[in-house]
Amino acid sequence: MSGSCLGLRKACFLLSVSAAALLLLLLPRGQPPAAPRRRPPPAAGPSGPPEPGGSGLPGTRAEAGGGPGAGAGSPQPVRKGRLGPAGESLELKDIFIAVKTTRKYHRSRLDLLLQTWISQARGQTFIFTDWEDRELRLKAGDHMINTNCSAVHTRQALCCKMSVEYDKFLESGQKWFCHVDDDNYVNPRTLLHLLSAFSHSQDVYVGRPSLDHPIEAADHVQSDGSKTTVKFWFATGGAGFCISRGLALKMSPWASLGNFISTAERVRLPDDCTIGYIIEGLLEVKLLHSPLFHSHLENLQRLQGESVLQQVTLSYGDPENKHNVVSVGGVFGLQQDPTRFKSVHCLLYPDTIWCPAKKMS
């Protein structure tokens, strides 16, 4: 009997412990305080107004920080926009003027240019010829370039001289390359004014075509023997043209270090046409047609009075058309000044020592 009671007591004790344990499990446990939630990192840029010194303008952007050590949050310089058309400061010393000539015209043509417009741009003008003329060397110094090209007026000889002109320009480091012939009068003031409208780093090819339509040249030979053709405009060298340095550098694969000659031979074109072929046909940069350039091929008598002084280049007719000259009067007569270049020069620079004392209209 006593053993039965003892067993009953043990059973009751175990039951009480089990019940107590069950109650403890059912009661809510104490939890440690939850850790505070982290806020997301701040945005890369402020949401408010731009910091002083920032542009805050649409279309400007920071340079990509691509170099090693450029931290994700480190400030990067803002890329400046390209200068506007009139935003570039240009001086006459920035222009490389190439005059193409040949031995037989050293006296009859070059002496006149040296007396007139070259005297106003002597430091910028280089004379490209085919003969070592001692008298011309004394007048022009190292600005006379003997190209060692042929004096014959052929496509190959013309392209040879243009090739030397192009290479000398690249060596010069100047901003603009302008080519003219030895029967052109260049007005340095209007030339500077014209080119100041552009940036030399832009692709600029400006001049006047001698034709009223583009020309066509065979470009590539296909595997079946057929040829592809390309149409393009070109500025006639007889009126002069100008090329920006940015564009001239892009021409290099087809023009530098003798490549100009091989390019011209491939398309069988003279020098000025080959320039147009490279720029318009290959680089797809359009010629800017300008009415301010003039050659002996046009009717120059239509240029009269004050308008003559506003042109970039002028010219005069050949001996068979010697009356094809600009119409200016009151300075020299036709016998004294058959090309009218002296008269134009005295109207532009009346203080020139050999000009009449009184400027006449």
Short mmCIF file of C-alpha atoms in Angstrom, two decimals:
data_model
loop_
_atom_site.label_atom_id
_atom_site.label_comp_id
_atom_site.label_asym_id
_atom_site.label_seq_id
_atom_site.Cartn_x
_atom_site.Cartn_y
_atom_site.Cartn_z
CA MET A 1 0.00 0.00 0.00
CA SER A 2 2.78 2.36 0.94
CA GLY A 3 4.61 1.41 -2.34
CA SER A 4 1.54 2.29 -4.35
CA CYS A 5 1.34 5.72 -2.70
CA LEU A 6 5.00 6.33 -3.35
CA GLY A 7 4.57 5.52 -7.03
CA LEU A 8 1.57 7.76 -7.20
CA ARG A 9 3.52 10.64 -5.66
CA LYS A 10 6.33 10.26 -8.21
CA ALA A 11 3.85 10.24 -11.03
CA CYS A 12 2.18 13.39 -9.72
CA PHE A 13 5.56 15.13 -9.35
CA LEU A 14 6.59 14.28 -12.85
CA LEU A 15 3.25 15.43 -14.14
CA SER A 16 3.65 18.78 -12.33
CA VAL A 17 7.14 19.30 -13.76
CA SER A 18 5.88 18.49 -17.25
CA ALA A 19 2.99 20.90 -16.86
CA ALA A 20 5.30 23.66 -15.63
CA ALA A 21 7.65 23.09 -18.55
CA LEU A 22 4.73 23.24 -20.94
CA LEU A 23 3.59 26.51 -19.44
CA LEU A 24 7.08 27.99 -19.82
CA LEU A 25 7.11 27.03 -23.49
CA LEU A 26 3.75 28.65 -24.08
CA LEU A 27 4.67 31.92 -22.36
CA PRO A 28 6.18 34.66 -24.72
CA ARG A 29 9.95 34.91 -24.48
CA GLY A 30 11.78 38.20 -24.03
CA GLN A 31 13.33 39.36 -27.41
CA PRO A 32 16.44 41.52 -27.80
CA PRO A 33 15.72 44.96 -29.29
CA ALA A 34 15.70 44.92 -33.09
CA ALA A 35 18.69 46.55 -34.81
CA PRO A 36 17.78 49.85 -36.50
CA ARG A 37 17.37 49.65 -40.34
CA ARG A 38 20.17 51.18 -42.34
CA ARG A 39 19.29 54.05 -44.66
CA PRO A 40 20.33 53.75 -48.30
CA PRO A 41 23.48 55.72 -49.20
CA PRO A 42 22.87 59.23 -50.52
CA ALA A 43 22.45 59.68 -54.28
CA ALA A 44 25.56 60.47 -56.34
CA GLY A 45 24.43 64.04 -57.00
CA PRO A 46 22.49 66.50 -54.87
CA SER A 47 18.81 66.81 -55.53
CA GLY A 48 18.85 70.52 -54.94
CA PRO A 49 20.34 73.33 -57.06
CA PRO A 50 23.76 72.70 -58.64
CA GLU A 51 26.85 73.56 -56.65
CA PRO A 52 28.58 76.84 -57.49
CA GLY A 53 30.92 76.29 -60.42
CA GLY A 54 28.80 73.54 -61.99
CA SER A 55 27.20 74.26 -65.31
CA GLY A 56 23.72 73.04 -64.52
CA LEU A 57 23.02 73.19 -68.25
CA PRO A 58 21.56 70.43 -70.37
CA GLY A 59 24.01 68.87 -72.75
CA THR A 60 27.06 69.23 -70.51
CA ARG A 61 28.38 66.13 -68.86
CA ALA A 62 31.25 65.01 -66.67
CA GLU A 63 34.18 63.18 -68.13
CA ALA A 64 34.12 59.45 -67.50
CA GLY A 65 36.50 58.64 -64.68
CA GLY A 66 38.19 55.83 -66.50
CA GLY A 67 41.69 56.05 -65.07
CA PRO A 68 43.05 53.94 -62.19
CA GLY A 69 42.56 55.53 -58.84
CA ALA A 70 39.57 57.57 -59.93
CA GLY A 71 37.17 56.97 -57.07
CA ALA A 72 33.48 56.52 -57.76
CA GLY A 73 32.62 59.67 -55.89
CA SER A 74 35.59 61.81 -56.97
CA PRO A 75 34.63 64.92 -58.96
CA GLN A 76 35.54 64.93 -62.66
CA PRO A 77 36.12 67.97 -64.91
CA VAL A 78 33.25 69.08 -67.11
CA ARG A 79 33.93 68.87 -70.86
CA LYS A 80 33.66 72.24 -72.52
CA GLY A 81 31.38 72.56 -75.52
CA ARG A 82 32.90 73.28 -78.95
CA LEU A 83 33.43 76.95 -79.63
CA GLY A 84 30.81 78.70 -81.69
CA PRO A 85 31.57 79.99 -85.20
CA ALA A 86 32.85 83.35 -83.99
CA GLY A 87 34.39 82.04 -80.78
CA GLU A 88 37.91 81.43 -82.10
CA SER A 89 40.53 84.13 -82.01
CA LEU A 90 42.31 84.14 -85.38
CA GLU A 91 45.27 86.20 -86.53
CA LEU A 92 46.92 86.48 -89.92
CA LYS A 93 49.92 84.55 -88.58
CA ASP A 94 47.62 81.52 -88.18
CA ILE A 95 47.11 81.26 -91.97
CA PHE A 96 49.50 79.44 -94.31
CA ILE A 97 49.16 80.93 -97.81
CA ALA A 98 50.69 78.84 -100.59
CA VAL A 99 51.30 80.47 -103.98
CA LYS A 100 51.86 78.02 -106.83
CA THR A 101 54.06 79.27 -109.65
CA THR A 102 56.58 78.17 -112.26
CA ARG A 103 59.89 79.45 -113.58
CA LYS A 104 58.56 81.39 -116.56
CA TYR A 105 56.25 83.50 -114.40
CA HIS A 106 58.77 84.60 -111.78
CA ARG A 107 59.24 88.02 -113.37
CA SER A 108 55.91 88.66 -115.08
CA ARG A 109 53.64 87.52 -112.26
CA LEU A 110 55.50 87.07 -108.98
CA ASP A 111 57.17 90.47 -108.99
CA LEU A 112 53.71 92.05 -109.10
CA LEU A 113 52.48 89.92 -106.17
CA LEU A 114 55.56 90.71 -104.10
CA GLN A 115 55.02 94.40 -104.76
CA THR A 116 51.33 94.29 -103.83
CA TRP A 117 49.49 91.89 -101.54
CA ILE A 118 52.41 89.68 -100.45
CA SER A 119 53.97 92.80 -98.92
CA GLN A 120 51.07 92.77 -96.43
CA ALA A 121 51.37 89.04 -95.61
CA ARG A 122 55.05 88.26 -96.17
CA GLY A 123 55.39 86.11 -93.05
CA GLN A 124 52.41 83.94 -93.96
CA THR A 125 53.07 83.50 -97.69
CA PHE A 126 55.14 80.70 -99.21
CA ILE A 127 55.99 80.54 -102.92
CA PHE A 128 56.13 77.03 -104.41
CA THR A 129 58.06 76.88 -107.65
CA ASP A 130 60.07 74.47 -109.78
CA TRP A 131 63.40 76.29 -110.15
CA GLU A 132 66.08 77.68 -107.86
CA ASP A 133 65.85 81.37 -108.73
CA ARG A 134 68.63 83.31 -106.98
CA GLU A 135 66.91 86.67 -107.45
CA LEU A 136 63.61 85.36 -106.06
CA ARG A 137 65.49 83.73 -103.21
CA LEU A 138 66.93 87.12 -102.25
CA LYS A 139 63.42 88.60 -102.18
CA ALA A 140 61.54 85.76 -100.49
CA GLY A 141 64.24 84.03 -98.45
CA ASP A 142 63.23 80.66 -97.05
CA HIS A 143 59.63 81.41 -98.07
CA MET A 144 60.56 80.37 -101.58
CA ILE A 145 60.16 76.58 -101.77
CA ASN A 146 61.86 74.80 -104.66
CA THR A 147 59.66 71.72 -105.05
CA ASN A 148 61.97 70.10 -107.62
CA CYS A 149 58.82 69.25 -109.55
CA SER A 150 58.66 69.46 -113.34
CA ALA A 151 58.03 72.88 -114.90
CA VAL A 152 55.75 71.31 -117.51
CA HIS A 153 52.07 72.11 -117.01
CA THR A 154 50.89 68.51 -116.61
CA ARG A 155 48.66 66.75 -114.12
CA GLN A 156 51.66 65.04 -112.55
CA ALA A 157 53.63 68.29 -112.14
CA LEU A 158 50.68 70.14 -110.64
CA CYS A 159 50.01 67.32 -108.17
CA CYS A 160 53.69 67.18 -107.27
CA LYS A 161 53.60 70.84 -106.18
CA MET A 162 50.32 70.44 -104.30
CA SER A 163 51.80 67.49 -102.44
CA VAL A 164 54.73 69.63 -101.27
CA GLU A 165 52.36 72.47 -100.31
CA TYR A 166 50.28 70.12 -98.17
CA ASP A 167 53.28 68.61 -96.37
CA LYS A 168 54.82 72.04 -95.68
CA PHE A 169 51.54 73.22 -94.20
CA LEU A 170 51.35 70.26 -91.83
CA GLU A 171 54.92 70.96 -90.73
CA SER A 172 54.09 74.61 -90.05
CA GLY A 173 51.57 73.95 -87.30
CA GLN A 174 49.39 76.80 -88.57
CA LYS A 175 45.60 76.67 -88.38
CA TRP A 176 44.57 77.22 -92.01
CA PHE A 177 45.93 76.14 -95.39
CA CYS A 178 45.05 78.46 -98.27
CA HIS A 179 46.18 77.77 -101.83
CA VAL A 180 46.24 80.39 -104.59
CA ASP A 181 47.82 80.73 -108.02
CA ASP A 182 50.36 83.31 -109.17
CA ASP A 183 47.65 85.29 -111.00
CA ASN A 184 45.59 85.87 -107.84
CA TYR A 185 45.41 88.98 -105.70
CA VAL A 186 44.67 88.02 -102.07
CA ASN A 187 43.03 90.50 -99.72
CA PRO A 188 44.46 89.47 -96.32
CA ARG A 189 41.80 91.43 -94.42
CA THR A 190 38.79 89.76 -96.03
CA LEU A 191 40.52 86.37 -95.92
CA LEU A 192 41.01 86.75 -92.18
CA HIS A 193 37.41 87.91 -91.77
CA LEU A 194 36.09 84.91 -93.71
CA LEU A 195 38.07 82.28 -91.81
CA SER A 196 37.25 83.88 -88.45
CA ALA A 197 33.70 82.62 -88.95
CA PHE A 198 34.90 79.02 -88.42
CA SER A 199 36.96 77.00 -85.98
CA HIS A 200 40.14 75.51 -87.43
CA SER A 201 39.35 72.26 -85.63
CA GLN A 202 36.12 71.86 -87.61
CA ASP A 203 35.97 70.25 -91.05
CA VAL A 204 36.05 73.30 -93.34
CA TYR A 205 36.73 73.35 -97.09
CA VAL A 206 35.82 76.69 -98.64
CA GLY A 207 36.30 78.01 -102.16
CA ARG A 208 34.59 78.47 -105.50
CA PRO A 209 33.83 75.80 -108.10
CA SER A 210 34.64 76.57 -111.71
CA LEU A 211 31.78 74.32 -112.88
CA ASP A 212 28.05 74.48 -112.19
CA HIS A 213 27.85 70.77 -111.42
CA PRO A 214 29.84 68.14 -109.51
CA ILE A 215 32.32 65.99 -111.39
CA GLU A 216 32.55 62.21 -111.44
CA ALA A 217 35.60 60.01 -111.04
CA ALA A 218 36.23 56.26 -111.13
CA ASP A 219 36.86 55.28 -107.54
CA HIS A 220 37.38 51.53 -107.11
CA VAL A 221 37.78 48.55 -109.42
CA GLN A 222 35.50 45.65 -108.52
CA SER A 223 36.49 41.97 -108.75
CA ASP A 224 34.56 41.65 -112.02
CA GLY A 225 36.56 44.50 -113.57
CA SER A 226 33.80 47.11 -113.30
CA LYS A 227 34.47 50.46 -111.64
CA THR A 228 32.51 52.35 -109.01
CA THR A 229 32.25 56.10 -109.46
CA VAL A 230 31.93 58.97 -107.02
CA LYS A 231 30.51 62.45 -107.60
CA PHE A 232 31.94 65.47 -105.83
CA TRP A 233 32.44 69.24 -106.00
CA PHE A 234 35.87 70.80 -106.02
CA ALA A 235 37.10 74.35 -105.52
CA THR A 236 39.15 75.52 -108.47
CA GLY A 237 42.76 76.28 -107.64
CA GLY A 238 42.62 79.22 -110.05
CA ALA A 239 40.38 81.10 -107.60
CA GLY A 240 41.99 79.77 -104.43
CA PHE A 241 40.60 77.71 -101.58
CA CYS A 242 41.16 77.17 -97.86
CA ILE A 243 41.16 74.05 -95.68
CA SER A 244 41.07 73.93 -91.89
CA ARG A 245 43.82 72.10 -90.05
CA GLY A 246 41.31 69.69 -88.53
CA LEU A 247 40.22 68.59 -92.00
CA ALA A 248 43.76 68.61 -93.42
CA LEU A 249 44.85 66.11 -90.78
CA LYS A 250 42.02 63.78 -91.78
CA MET A 251 43.27 63.94 -95.37
CA SER A 252 46.68 62.58 -94.36
CA PRO A 253 46.21 58.91 -95.41
CA TRP A 254 45.58 60.04 -99.01
CA ALA A 255 47.68 63.23 -99.11
CA SER A 256 50.80 63.22 -96.91
CA LEU A 257 54.33 62.09 -97.73
CA GLY A 258 53.72 61.61 -101.43
CA ASN A 259 50.37 59.86 -101.07
CA PHE A 260 48.68 62.82 -102.76
CA ILE A 261 50.48 62.00 -106.01
CA SER A 262 49.47 58.32 -105.92
CA THR A 263 45.86 59.27 -105.07
CA ALA A 264 45.75 61.65 -108.03
CA GLU A 265 47.18 58.98 -110.33
CA ARG A 266 44.59 56.45 -109.22
CA VAL A 267 41.68 58.71 -110.16
CA ARG A 268 43.64 60.48 -112.95
CA LEU A 269 42.73 63.99 -111.81
CA PRO A 270 44.68 67.26 -111.53
CA ASP A 271 45.61 68.79 -108.19
CA ASP A 272 42.52 70.83 -107.28
CA CYS A 273 40.16 68.07 -108.41
CA THR A 274 42.06 65.55 -106.30
CA ILE A 275 41.67 67.81 -103.25
CA GLY A 276 37.90 67.76 -103.85
CA TYR A 277 37.93 64.00 -104.38
CA ILE A 278 39.66 63.36 -101.04
CA ILE A 279 37.49 65.80 -99.08
CA GLU A 280 34.06 65.28 -100.64
CA GLY A 281 34.42 61.84 -102.21
CA LEU A 282 36.32 60.04 -99.47
CA LEU A 283 35.84 62.04 -96.26
CA GLU A 284 32.30 63.14 -97.22
CA VAL A 285 32.87 66.74 -96.13
CA LYS A 286 30.98 69.21 -98.30
CA LEU A 287 32.62 72.13 -100.07
CA LEU A 288 31.41 75.50 -98.81
CA HIS A 289 30.76 77.48 -101.97
CA SER A 290 31.92 81.08 -101.60
CA PRO A 291 31.39 83.90 -104.11
CA LEU A 292 34.38 85.78 -102.64
CA PHE A 293 36.98 83.77 -104.60
CA HIS A 294 37.63 84.61 -108.27
CA SER A 295 39.61 83.11 -111.15
CA HIS A 296 40.45 84.19 -114.70
CA LEU A 297 37.80 81.75 -115.96
CA GLU A 298 34.90 84.03 -114.98
CA ASN A 299 33.73 87.42 -116.19
CA LEU A 300 35.71 89.68 -113.86
CA GLN A 301 34.34 92.90 -115.36
CA ARG A 302 31.17 92.33 -113.36
CA LEU A 303 33.15 93.18 -110.21
CA GLN A 304 33.03 96.95 -109.94
CA GLY A 305 33.69 99.75 -107.46
CA GLU A 306 33.68 99.09 -103.73
CA SER A 307 32.60 95.47 -104.16
CA VAL A 308 36.06 94.70 -105.58
CA LEU A 309 37.62 95.57 -102.23
CA GLN A 310 35.35 93.13 -100.39
CA GLN A 311 36.51 89.98 -102.21
CA VAL A 312 38.98 87.42 -100.87
CA THR A 313 40.77 86.76 -104.17
CA LEU A 314 40.85 88.42 -107.58
CA SER A 315 42.43 87.48 -110.89
CA TYR A 316 42.86 88.73 -114.45
CA GLY A 317 42.48 87.35 -117.95
CA ASP A 318 45.24 85.65 -119.92
CA PRO A 319 46.87 87.41 -122.92
CA GLU A 320 44.09 86.19 -125.22
CA ASN A 321 41.53 87.81 -122.93
CA LYS A 322 43.47 90.69 -121.42
CA HIS A 323 40.40 92.90 -121.04
CA ASN A 324 38.91 90.47 -118.49
CA VAL A 325 39.85 92.49 -115.40
CA VAL A 326 37.97 93.99 -112.47
CA SER A 327 36.55 97.47 -112.94
CA VAL A 328 38.34 99.97 -110.72
CA GLY A 329 39.45 103.39 -111.76
CA GLY A 330 40.98 106.62 -110.59
CA VAL A 331 44.38 105.25 -109.54
CA PHE A 332 46.31 103.89 -112.52
CA GLY A 333 45.36 103.63 -116.16
CA LEU A 334 45.14 100.33 -118.00
CA GLN A 335 48.52 100.82 -119.63
CA GLN A 336 50.22 101.34 -116.28
CA ASP A 337 48.19 98.66 -114.54
CA PRO A 338 46.80 96.09 -117.01
CA THR A 339 45.92 93.55 -114.28
CA ARG A 340 44.34 96.24 -112.03
CA PHE A 341 46.18 94.73 -109.05
CA LYS A 342 48.14 97.93 -108.37
CA SER A 343 44.96 99.99 -108.40
CA VAL A 344 43.21 97.58 -106.03
CA HIS A 345 46.22 97.60 -103.73
CA CYS A 346 46.35 101.39 -103.56
CA LEU A 347 42.67 101.58 -102.78
CA LEU A 348 43.18 99.11 -99.92
CA TYR A 349 46.55 100.50 -98.75
CA PRO A 350 46.74 104.14 -99.88
CA ASP A 351 49.83 104.79 -97.76
CA THR A 352 51.94 102.44 -99.89
CA ILE A 353 55.01 104.38 -100.98
CA TRP A 354 54.52 103.93 -104.73
CA CYS A 355 50.78 104.74 -104.69
CA PRO A 356 49.57 108.18 -105.83
CA ALA A 357 49.51 110.65 -103.00
CA LYS A 358 45.74 111.14 -103.22
CA LYS A 359 43.40 108.20 -103.11
CA MET A 360 40.85 108.56 -105.89
CA SER A 361 37.48 106.89 -106.19
#
